[in-house]
Amino acid sequence: MTRGPGPLPAWLPVVVATVAGVVTTLLVLLAPTVPAAVRAPDLHVAIETANVLVGLLVAVLVLGRYQQDGRLHQLLLVDALVVLAAANLALGAAAAMEESAAVESLRWASVLGRLLGSALLCASALAPTGARLTRPRARVLQGVLLVTAVAGALALLSGRLPPPVLVRVVAPDGATTLDVHPVVVVSQAAGLVLLGIAAVVFTRRGLSTGDRLTLWLATGTILAAWARLHYLLYPSLLSDVVYTGDALRAGFYGCLLVGALQEIEGYWRLRARSAVLDERRRLARDLHDGMTQELTYILARSRTLVAGGTHDERTLVRIEDAAARALDEARRAIDALDREDPRSLADELRGLAADLAGRHEVAVEVDAADGPAGAPSPGAVDQLLRIVAEAVTNAVRHGGARHVRIALVEAEPAGAADPAAPAARLSVSDDGSGFSPRAARRRRGQGGYGMTSMRERAAAVGGTLEVVSAPGRGTDVTVTW
């Protein structure tokens, strides 16, 4: 048998990114026919816009992780991505504006914002993965970063800084050269070192933990480090020019996008698996609490009858009731496994009523409408159906009822002042002989009418059970939740 290709090694994207950076750099330095820059103002704006959107998307995903775990390195990564997105936004805005003092301020904001973002990215890589922040401390850290960013933006917008890059004409034929401010050079060199450190640490962490988002972050950080090297060789702050450094930086965000998509895919796969496991646990719990208990009771009573050699009529009736309940449990479990889409409580009640009517040869009327009251969780629906089945069975077997009415209604009108008021009421009424609830409670140790199990099921859905009955007047069983 021929096997299909297995999953790609985790280290492969890291190696590919490293090789891509080396090859691109060698081509730019050694191949005269490969241009280091092309004039494309529209492409420049598109690249910066895409970088901003992808950075913010990944920041939101990492923020979701932080809200679950509260880890320091996750918060630092969120801050780094947001600051880098702001720097990209500043450069994109500068590319879309006419040359002015404001444009130069935006370029400075981009330079210093990238440096701050690189520092935060390196801090995220170096921060212990087990370090956690409490919510107040996290808010303080974010507040400090926000104030720093705002203060820096106000200072840059003052227009007092010299241009970060100045284009000069140095020959009569129009040849030009770039005068780069020393702060820009130092910033790019520092960013190269910071991103190189972050790339190494992220790679080790991703390979050791197998976390896909961290691996793609490491891959992208490698490309970002190579981009900083290209920015040292060819400064990229002109609005209408796209450099090789811009392409490598776009690769950084492309890797982040791949990691984000895999993160989202993993989330939905985990959610689907969790739903399956929850349903399995629910079925196992229901079978244990229902059918298993009934079969155990049947077995114990049957052994008692065999050992005693007697045929107590009351015991035989109880065995018959337990067998009927066990059969109901089995049917419900099979129906739940066979059904593809969950049905509303109203639909479930109609189906159960038809089944009970045919089995007990009794008229069962259902008055239920779909709506907020008829939309509890699947586990609550199952508990409510068991209460209804028990109430109808008791009405027929013990009360001799010929007509049963099941009603599902709103317990409180919409917009009730008390938000904790019950949402719905489910009642089962019959025309049977009725009984004395007080006498039934006294006989509970001998079996009663299953009131204990119904009350427990009502409590399981956060509701209460009320039974109103009297000899010769039928019975009303009401669940309010």
Short mmCIF file of C-alpha atoms in Angstrom, two decimals:
data_model
loop_
_atom_site.label_atom_id
_atom_site.label_comp_id
_atom_site.label_asym_id
_atom_site.label_seq_id
_atom_site.Cartn_x
_atom_site.Cartn_y
_atom_site.Cartn_z
CA MET A 1 0.00 0.00 0.00
CA THR A 2 1.34 3.42 -0.98
CA ARG A 3 1.20 6.02 1.74
CA GLY A 4 0.56 9.67 1.02
CA PRO A 5 3.04 12.35 1.96
CA GLY A 6 3.23 13.05 5.66
CA PRO A 7 3.18 16.46 7.32
CA LEU A 8 6.04 18.82 6.52
CA PRO A 9 8.81 19.08 9.13
CA ALA A 10 8.29 21.93 11.58
CA TRP A 11 11.73 23.37 10.83
CA LEU A 12 11.20 23.59 7.06
CA PRO A 13 9.63 27.10 6.94
CA VAL A 14 12.46 28.42 9.12
CA VAL A 15 15.08 27.02 6.76
CA VAL A 16 13.24 28.30 3.69
CA ALA A 17 13.02 31.81 5.17
CA THR A 18 16.73 31.80 6.00
CA VAL A 19 17.69 30.63 2.52
CA ALA A 20 15.34 33.18 0.93
CA GLY A 21 17.00 35.98 2.90
CA VAL A 22 20.49 34.84 1.93
CA VAL A 23 19.65 34.43 -1.75
CA THR A 24 17.86 37.79 -1.98
CA THR A 25 20.75 39.60 -0.34
CA LEU A 26 23.36 37.96 -2.60
CA LEU A 27 21.33 38.77 -5.70
CA VAL A 28 21.01 42.41 -4.74
CA LEU A 29 24.72 42.73 -3.91
CA LEU A 30 26.25 40.62 -6.67
CA ALA A 31 23.82 40.67 -9.60
CA PRO A 32 23.74 44.08 -11.32
CA THR A 33 20.64 43.13 -13.31
CA VAL A 34 18.56 42.62 -10.14
CA PRO A 35 17.22 46.02 -9.02
CA ALA A 36 17.16 46.85 -5.32
CA ALA A 37 14.17 49.14 -5.78
CA VAL A 38 11.36 49.92 -8.22
CA ARG A 39 9.22 53.02 -8.49
CA ALA A 40 5.65 51.91 -7.65
CA PRO A 41 3.75 54.32 -5.37
CA ASP A 42 0.46 52.41 -5.56
CA LEU A 43 2.16 49.13 -4.69
CA HIS A 44 3.89 50.83 -1.76
CA VAL A 45 0.56 51.98 -0.31
CA ALA A 46 -0.99 48.53 -0.89
CA ILE A 47 1.87 46.77 0.91
CA GLU A 48 1.68 49.05 3.94
CA THR A 49 -2.12 48.70 4.12
CA ALA A 50 -1.94 44.90 3.96
CA ASN A 51 0.78 44.87 6.62
CA VAL A 52 -1.40 46.94 8.95
CA LEU A 53 -4.44 44.70 8.53
CA VAL A 54 -2.53 41.44 8.98
CA GLY A 55 -0.67 42.78 12.01
CA LEU A 56 -3.88 43.82 13.73
CA LEU A 57 -5.53 40.46 12.93
CA VAL A 58 -2.70 38.52 14.54
CA ALA A 59 -2.67 40.94 17.48
CA VAL A 60 -6.34 40.14 18.12
CA LEU A 61 -5.63 36.39 18.03
CA VAL A 62 -2.70 36.71 20.44
CA LEU A 63 -4.83 38.94 22.66
CA GLY A 64 -7.33 36.09 22.85
CA ARG A 65 -4.56 33.81 24.07
CA TYR A 66 -3.50 36.40 26.63
CA GLN A 67 -7.04 36.74 27.97
CA GLN A 68 -7.06 32.99 28.61
CA ASP A 69 -3.54 32.57 30.01
CA GLY A 70 -2.48 36.07 31.14
CA ARG A 71 1.15 35.44 30.15
CA LEU A 72 3.60 38.32 29.92
CA HIS A 73 5.18 37.28 26.62
CA GLN A 74 1.76 37.21 24.95
CA LEU A 75 0.95 40.75 26.09
CA LEU A 76 4.34 42.00 24.88
CA LEU A 77 3.70 40.37 21.51
CA VAL A 78 0.31 42.10 21.28
CA ASP A 79 1.95 45.44 22.05
CA ALA A 80 4.70 44.80 19.50
CA LEU A 81 2.24 43.99 16.72
CA VAL A 82 0.09 47.03 17.49
CA VAL A 83 3.10 49.38 17.54
CA LEU A 84 4.41 47.91 14.27
CA ALA A 85 0.97 48.31 12.72
CA ALA A 86 0.93 51.96 13.78
CA ALA A 87 4.38 52.45 12.24
CA ASN A 88 3.23 50.87 8.98
CA LEU A 89 0.13 53.04 9.02
CA ALA A 90 2.27 56.15 9.43
CA LEU A 91 4.48 55.20 6.48
CA GLY A 92 1.46 54.33 4.35
CA ALA A 93 -0.12 57.68 5.15
CA ALA A 94 3.11 59.44 4.22
CA ALA A 95 3.12 57.64 0.87
CA ALA A 96 -0.38 58.91 0.12
CA MET A 97 0.34 62.57 0.99
CA GLU A 98 2.11 65.42 -0.72
CA GLU A 99 5.61 66.24 0.49
CA SER A 100 5.39 68.44 3.59
CA ALA A 101 6.57 68.74 7.18
CA ALA A 102 3.76 66.42 8.26
CA VAL A 103 5.03 63.75 5.86
CA GLU A 104 8.52 63.97 7.37
CA SER A 105 6.99 63.63 10.84
CA LEU A 106 5.12 60.51 9.74
CA ARG A 107 8.33 59.04 8.38
CA TRP A 108 10.04 59.67 11.71
CA ALA A 109 7.09 58.04 13.46
CA SER A 110 7.58 55.01 11.23
CA VAL A 111 11.31 54.81 11.96
CA LEU A 112 10.98 55.07 15.74
CA GLY A 113 7.80 52.98 15.79
CA ARG A 114 9.56 50.12 14.04
CA LEU A 115 12.41 50.35 16.52
CA LEU A 116 10.00 50.25 19.47
CA GLY A 117 8.07 47.39 17.89
CA SER A 118 11.28 45.42 17.33
CA ALA A 119 12.27 45.98 20.96
CA LEU A 120 8.89 44.74 22.16
CA LEU A 121 9.11 41.73 19.85
CA CYS A 122 12.53 40.86 21.29
CA ALA A 123 11.19 41.37 24.82
CA SER A 124 8.32 39.00 24.04
CA ALA A 125 10.81 36.38 22.87
CA LEU A 126 13.04 36.76 25.94
CA ALA A 127 10.23 36.93 28.51
CA PRO A 128 9.74 33.70 30.50
CA THR A 129 6.83 31.74 29.05
CA GLY A 130 5.58 30.96 32.54
CA ALA A 131 5.45 34.57 33.73
CA ARG A 132 1.88 35.76 34.23
CA LEU A 133 0.41 39.21 34.72
CA THR A 134 -2.56 40.12 36.84
CA ARG A 135 -5.18 42.24 35.12
CA PRO A 136 -4.29 45.52 36.87
CA ARG A 137 -0.59 45.17 36.06
CA ALA A 138 -1.43 44.38 32.46
CA ARG A 139 -3.54 47.50 32.17
CA VAL A 140 -0.73 49.59 33.67
CA LEU A 141 1.77 48.25 31.13
CA GLN A 142 -0.57 48.89 28.23
CA GLY A 143 -1.35 52.35 29.55
CA VAL A 144 2.35 53.24 29.75
CA LEU A 145 2.88 52.09 26.18
CA LEU A 146 -0.12 54.05 24.98
CA VAL A 147 0.99 57.24 26.71
CA THR A 148 4.51 56.80 25.32
CA ALA A 149 3.18 56.33 21.80
CA VAL A 150 0.90 59.36 22.02
CA ALA A 151 3.66 61.56 23.45
CA GLY A 152 6.05 60.45 20.74
CA ALA A 153 3.49 61.13 18.03
CA LEU A 154 2.86 64.64 19.35
CA ALA A 155 6.57 65.34 19.45
CA LEU A 156 7.07 64.07 15.92
CA LEU A 157 4.15 66.03 14.53
CA SER A 158 5.68 69.25 15.78
CA GLY A 159 7.67 69.32 12.54
CA ARG A 160 10.94 70.31 14.22
CA LEU A 161 12.91 67.21 13.25
CA PRO A 162 15.02 67.21 10.08
CA PRO A 163 14.02 64.87 7.22
CA PRO A 164 15.09 61.27 7.92
CA VAL A 165 16.10 60.82 4.26
CA LEU A 166 17.06 63.68 1.95
CA VAL A 167 17.31 63.22 -1.83
CA ARG A 168 20.13 65.27 -3.39
CA VAL A 169 20.97 65.82 -7.06
CA VAL A 170 24.73 65.36 -7.41
CA ALA A 171 25.27 65.48 -11.18
CA PRO A 172 24.07 67.51 -14.18
CA ASP A 173 22.54 64.37 -15.69
CA GLY A 174 20.11 64.13 -12.80
CA ALA A 175 21.83 61.41 -10.77
CA THR A 176 20.75 61.46 -7.13
CA THR A 177 22.03 60.32 -3.79
CA LEU A 178 20.35 59.82 -0.42
CA ASP A 179 21.47 61.59 2.73
CA VAL A 180 20.27 59.38 5.59
CA HIS A 181 19.99 60.80 9.10
CA PRO A 182 22.31 58.98 11.56
CA VAL A 183 19.36 58.15 13.81
CA VAL A 184 17.81 56.19 10.95
CA VAL A 185 20.99 54.16 10.46
CA VAL A 186 21.32 53.44 14.18
CA SER A 187 17.63 52.52 14.36
CA GLN A 188 17.91 50.04 11.49
CA ALA A 189 21.06 48.48 12.95
CA ALA A 190 19.47 48.15 16.38
CA GLY A 191 16.35 46.67 14.82
CA LEU A 192 18.48 44.12 12.97
CA VAL A 193 20.08 42.96 16.23
CA LEU A 194 16.77 42.87 18.12
CA LEU A 195 14.96 40.95 15.39
CA GLY A 196 17.87 38.52 15.01
CA ILE A 197 17.72 37.70 18.72
CA ALA A 198 13.93 37.35 18.58
CA ALA A 199 14.15 35.06 15.54
CA VAL A 200 16.55 32.68 17.30
CA VAL A 201 14.48 32.53 20.50
CA PHE A 202 11.14 32.17 18.71
CA THR A 203 12.59 29.36 16.58
CA ARG A 204 13.79 27.43 19.62
CA ARG A 205 10.48 27.97 21.41
CA GLY A 206 8.40 26.96 18.41
CA LEU A 207 10.40 23.80 17.73
CA SER A 208 10.30 22.77 21.40
CA THR A 209 6.58 23.41 21.94
CA GLY A 210 5.28 22.62 18.45
CA ASP A 211 3.06 25.70 18.56
CA ARG A 212 2.29 26.58 14.93
CA LEU A 213 1.71 30.28 15.51
CA THR A 214 5.09 30.60 17.25
CA LEU A 215 6.80 28.71 14.42
CA TRP A 216 5.35 31.01 11.79
CA LEU A 217 6.20 34.01 13.97
CA ALA A 218 9.80 32.76 14.06
CA THR A 219 9.81 32.30 10.28
CA GLY A 220 8.46 35.79 9.74
CA THR A 221 10.90 37.33 12.20
CA ILE A 222 13.78 35.84 10.21
CA LEU A 223 12.50 37.61 7.10
CA ALA A 224 12.02 40.82 9.11
CA ALA A 225 15.65 40.65 10.26
CA TRP A 226 16.83 40.27 6.67
CA ALA A 227 14.59 43.21 5.75
CA ARG A 228 16.40 45.39 8.31
CA LEU A 229 19.72 44.44 6.72
CA HIS A 230 18.39 45.58 3.36
CA TYR A 231 17.16 48.82 4.93
CA LEU A 232 20.73 49.41 6.13
CA LEU A 233 21.98 48.92 2.59
CA TYR A 234 19.11 50.77 0.89
CA PRO A 235 17.06 53.04 3.20
CA SER A 236 13.34 52.68 2.41
CA LEU A 237 11.48 55.79 3.49
CA LEU A 238 10.58 57.25 0.10
CA SER A 239 6.88 57.30 -0.67
CA ASP A 240 6.97 56.14 -4.27
CA VAL A 241 9.69 53.47 -4.16
CA VAL A 242 9.41 49.79 -3.19
CA TYR A 243 12.67 48.21 -2.00
CA THR A 244 13.69 44.61 -1.47
CA GLY A 245 13.46 45.32 2.26
CA ASP A 246 9.77 46.12 1.78
CA ALA A 247 9.26 42.78 0.03
CA LEU A 248 11.00 40.88 2.83
CA ARG A 249 8.98 42.77 5.45
CA ALA A 250 5.80 41.85 3.55
CA GLY A 251 7.00 38.24 3.83
CA PHE A 252 7.06 38.70 7.62
CA TYR A 253 3.38 39.60 7.59
CA GLY A 254 2.64 36.83 5.11
CA CYS A 255 4.05 34.32 7.58
CA LEU A 256 1.96 35.88 10.34
CA LEU A 257 -1.12 35.50 8.14
CA VAL A 258 -0.41 31.80 7.55
CA GLY A 259 0.05 31.29 11.28
CA ALA A 260 -3.18 33.16 12.00
CA LEU A 261 -5.14 31.02 9.53
CA GLN A 262 -3.75 27.85 11.08
CA GLU A 263 -4.60 29.19 14.53
CA ILE A 264 -8.20 29.81 13.47
CA GLU A 265 -8.41 26.38 11.84
CA GLY A 266 -7.08 24.75 15.00
CA TYR A 267 -9.60 26.65 17.10
CA TRP A 268 -12.56 25.37 15.08
CA ARG A 269 -11.17 21.84 15.03
CA LEU A 270 -10.72 21.94 18.82
CA ARG A 271 -14.21 23.35 19.23
CA ALA A 272 -15.71 20.54 17.13
CA ARG A 273 -13.77 17.93 19.09
CA SER A 274 -14.86 19.49 22.37
CA ALA A 275 -18.49 19.37 21.25
CA VAL A 276 -18.15 15.66 20.40
CA LEU A 277 -16.53 14.90 23.76
CA ASP A 278 -19.21 16.87 25.61
CA GLU A 279 -21.94 14.91 23.82
CA ARG A 280 -20.22 11.62 24.64
CA ARG A 281 -19.96 12.57 28.30
CA ARG A 282 -23.61 13.61 28.34
CA LEU A 283 -24.74 10.31 26.82
CA ALA A 284 -22.57 8.33 29.21
CA ARG A 285 -23.96 10.29 32.18
CA ASP A 286 -27.54 9.85 31.00
CA LEU A 287 -27.12 6.12 30.44
CA HIS A 288 -25.53 5.76 33.87
CA ASP A 289 -28.15 7.82 35.66
CA GLY A 290 -31.07 6.38 33.71
CA MET A 291 -30.96 3.02 31.99
CA THR A 292 -28.17 1.56 34.13
CA GLN A 293 -30.02 2.37 37.35
CA GLU A 294 -33.27 0.92 36.01
CA LEU A 295 -31.60 -2.30 34.84
CA THR A 296 -29.86 -2.63 38.21
CA TYR A 297 -33.21 -2.26 39.95
CA ILE A 298 -34.80 -4.86 37.65
CA LEU A 299 -31.96 -7.29 38.30
CA ALA A 300 -32.11 -6.86 42.07
CA ARG A 301 -35.91 -7.26 42.24
CA SER A 302 -35.87 -10.24 39.92
CA ARG A 303 -33.30 -12.00 42.07
CA THR A 304 -35.43 -11.27 45.14
CA LEU A 305 -38.47 -12.86 43.49
CA VAL A 306 -36.49 -15.89 42.37
CA ALA A 307 -34.92 -16.36 45.79
CA GLY A 308 -38.23 -15.96 47.63
CA GLY A 309 -40.26 -18.08 45.27
CA THR A 310 -43.14 -15.59 45.45
CA HIS A 311 -44.91 -13.44 42.87
CA ASP A 312 -45.65 -10.14 44.61
CA GLU A 313 -47.98 -8.16 42.31
CA ARG A 314 -46.67 -4.77 43.42
CA THR A 315 -43.05 -5.77 42.83
CA LEU A 316 -43.91 -7.06 39.36
CA VAL A 317 -45.54 -3.73 38.50
CA ARG A 318 -42.43 -1.87 39.64
CA ILE A 319 -40.23 -4.14 37.55
CA GLU A 320 -42.44 -3.47 34.55
CA ASP A 321 -42.21 0.30 35.13
CA ALA A 322 -38.43 0.14 35.46
CA ALA A 323 -38.16 -1.88 32.25
CA ALA A 324 -40.31 0.67 30.42
CA ARG A 325 -38.15 3.53 31.67
CA ALA A 326 -34.97 1.70 30.64
CA LEU A 327 -36.45 1.17 27.19
CA ASP A 328 -37.23 4.88 26.96
CA GLU A 329 -33.64 5.70 27.93
CA ALA A 330 -32.30 3.40 25.22
CA ARG A 331 -34.61 4.87 22.58
CA ARG A 332 -33.61 8.43 23.47
CA ALA A 333 -29.91 7.56 23.34
CA ILE A 334 -30.28 5.91 19.94
CA ASP A 335 -32.32 8.84 18.65
CA ALA A 336 -29.70 11.33 19.86
CA LEU A 337 -26.91 9.39 18.14
CA ASP A 338 -28.85 9.01 14.89
CA ARG A 339 -29.99 12.64 14.59
CA GLU A 340 -27.73 14.98 12.60
CA ASP A 341 -29.15 18.36 13.63
CA PRO A 342 -30.49 19.23 17.10
CA ARG A 343 -34.18 20.07 17.31
CA SER A 344 -35.91 22.68 19.41
CA LEU A 345 -37.63 21.79 22.66
CA ALA A 346 -41.03 22.30 21.01
CA ASP A 347 -40.20 19.84 18.22
CA GLU A 348 -38.83 17.35 20.72
CA LEU A 349 -42.03 17.59 22.77
CA ARG A 350 -44.18 16.91 19.71
CA GLY A 351 -42.11 13.87 18.80
CA LEU A 352 -42.16 12.56 22.36
CA ALA A 353 -45.92 13.11 22.62
CA ALA A 354 -46.56 11.09 19.47
CA ASP A 355 -44.39 8.26 20.78
CA LEU A 356 -46.06 8.23 24.22
CA ALA A 357 -49.53 8.40 22.72
CA GLY A 358 -48.91 5.35 20.55
CA ARG A 359 -47.23 3.39 23.29
CA HIS A 360 -49.81 4.02 26.03
CA GLU A 361 -52.88 4.35 23.77
CA VAL A 362 -53.75 7.73 25.25
CA ALA A 363 -54.51 11.14 23.71
CA VAL A 364 -51.57 13.51 24.19
CA GLU A 365 -52.03 17.17 23.22
CA VAL A 366 -49.07 19.52 22.81
CA ASP A 367 -49.27 23.30 23.04
CA ALA A 368 -45.75 24.63 22.38
CA ALA A 369 -44.23 27.29 20.16
CA ASP A 370 -40.58 27.82 19.29
CA GLY A 371 -39.00 30.86 20.82
CA PRO A 372 -36.64 32.00 23.58
CA ALA A 373 -38.47 29.88 26.11
CA GLY A 374 -38.18 26.84 23.89
CA ALA A 375 -34.44 27.08 23.31
CA PRO A 376 -32.57 25.67 26.34
CA SER A 377 -29.28 23.83 25.99
CA PRO A 378 -29.25 20.26 24.57
CA GLY A 379 -28.57 18.83 28.02
CA ALA A 380 -31.48 20.76 29.52
CA VAL A 381 -33.78 19.62 26.71
CA ASP A 382 -32.95 16.01 27.51
CA GLN A 383 -33.71 16.49 31.21
CA LEU A 384 -37.04 18.20 30.46
CA LEU A 385 -38.06 15.41 28.07
CA ARG A 386 -37.36 12.84 30.76
CA ILE A 387 -39.58 14.74 33.18
CA VAL A 388 -42.40 14.83 30.64
CA ALA A 389 -42.03 11.13 29.85
CA GLU A 390 -42.09 10.24 33.55
CA ALA A 391 -45.14 12.44 34.18
CA VAL A 392 -47.11 10.98 31.26
CA THR A 393 -46.17 7.41 32.17
CA ASN A 394 -47.25 7.97 35.78
CA ALA A 395 -50.52 9.55 34.65
CA VAL A 396 -51.40 6.54 32.50
CA ARG A 397 -50.09 3.70 34.65
CA HIS A 398 -51.09 4.97 38.09
CA GLY A 399 -53.85 7.47 37.35
CA GLY A 400 -55.59 5.75 34.46
CA ALA A 401 -55.54 9.00 32.45
CA ARG A 402 -57.06 9.02 28.96
CA HIS A 403 -56.06 12.56 27.99
CA VAL A 404 -52.80 14.38 28.71
CA ARG A 405 -51.92 17.96 27.79
CA ILE A 406 -48.32 19.22 27.49
CA ALA A 407 -47.84 23.01 27.43
CA LEU A 408 -44.71 25.11 26.98
CA VAL A 409 -45.23 28.82 27.63
CA GLU A 410 -43.36 31.94 28.67
CA ALA A 411 -43.22 32.15 32.45
CA GLU A 412 -42.87 35.95 32.45
CA PRO A 413 -43.84 38.53 29.85
CA ALA A 414 -41.04 39.93 27.68
CA GLY A 415 -39.28 42.87 29.28
CA ALA A 416 -40.00 41.83 32.86
CA ALA A 417 -38.37 44.07 35.43
CA ASP A 418 -36.61 41.19 37.16
CA PRO A 419 -33.90 39.75 34.86
CA ALA A 420 -33.61 36.72 37.15
CA ALA A 421 -37.27 35.82 36.68
CA PRO A 422 -37.99 32.34 35.24
CA ALA A 423 -37.88 32.24 31.45
CA ALA A 424 -40.32 29.42 30.71
CA ARG A 425 -42.80 26.99 32.16
CA LEU A 426 -43.43 23.42 31.02
CA SER A 427 -46.52 21.67 32.37
CA VAL A 428 -48.07 18.22 32.03
CA SER A 429 -51.77 17.95 32.96
CA ASP A 430 -53.91 14.82 32.90
CA ASP A 431 -57.49 13.74 33.59
CA GLY A 432 -56.52 10.74 35.68
CA SER A 433 -57.63 9.73 39.15
CA GLY A 434 -55.01 11.92 40.83
CA PHE A 435 -53.37 11.23 44.18
CA SER A 436 -52.43 12.80 47.47
CA PRO A 437 -48.91 14.32 47.25
CA ARG A 438 -48.56 14.12 51.02
CA ALA A 439 -49.36 10.42 51.03
CA ALA A 440 -46.98 9.90 48.13
CA ARG A 441 -44.16 11.54 50.08
CA ARG A 442 -44.81 9.20 52.98
CA ARG A 443 -44.57 6.25 50.58
CA ARG A 444 -41.44 7.56 48.84
CA GLY A 445 -39.30 4.92 50.47
CA GLN A 446 -41.49 2.33 48.73
CA GLY A 447 -41.20 3.87 45.26
CA GLY A 448 -43.88 6.59 45.09
CA TYR A 449 -44.52 8.07 41.68
CA GLY A 450 -40.98 9.02 40.65
CA MET A 451 -41.28 12.52 42.11
CA THR A 452 -37.74 12.43 43.46
CA SER A 453 -36.16 11.80 40.07
CA MET A 454 -38.28 14.50 38.43
CA ARG A 455 -37.32 17.06 41.07
CA GLU A 456 -33.65 16.19 40.63
CA ARG A 457 -33.91 16.63 36.86
CA ALA A 458 -35.67 19.98 37.29
CA ALA A 459 -32.90 21.13 39.62
CA ALA A 460 -30.31 20.00 37.06
CA VAL A 461 -31.65 22.58 34.56
CA GLY A 462 -31.76 25.30 37.21
CA GLY A 463 -35.51 25.04 37.71
CA THR A 464 -38.13 23.89 40.17
CA LEU A 465 -40.83 21.23 40.03
CA GLU A 466 -44.35 21.72 41.35
CA VAL A 467 -46.94 18.94 41.59
CA VAL A 468 -50.60 19.76 42.17
CA SER A 469 -53.01 16.83 42.54
CA ALA A 470 -55.89 15.49 44.55
CA PRO A 471 -57.78 12.20 44.45
CA GLY A 472 -60.31 12.29 41.60
CA ARG A 473 -59.04 15.60 40.13
CA GLY A 474 -56.10 14.64 37.93
CA THR A 475 -52.52 15.85 38.25
CA ASP A 476 -50.58 18.93 37.11
CA VAL A 477 -46.78 18.64 36.95
CA THR A 478 -45.05 21.97 36.23
CA VAL A 479 -41.37 22.74 35.67
CA THR A 480 -40.33 26.39 35.81
CA TRP A 481 -36.84 27.54 34.83
#
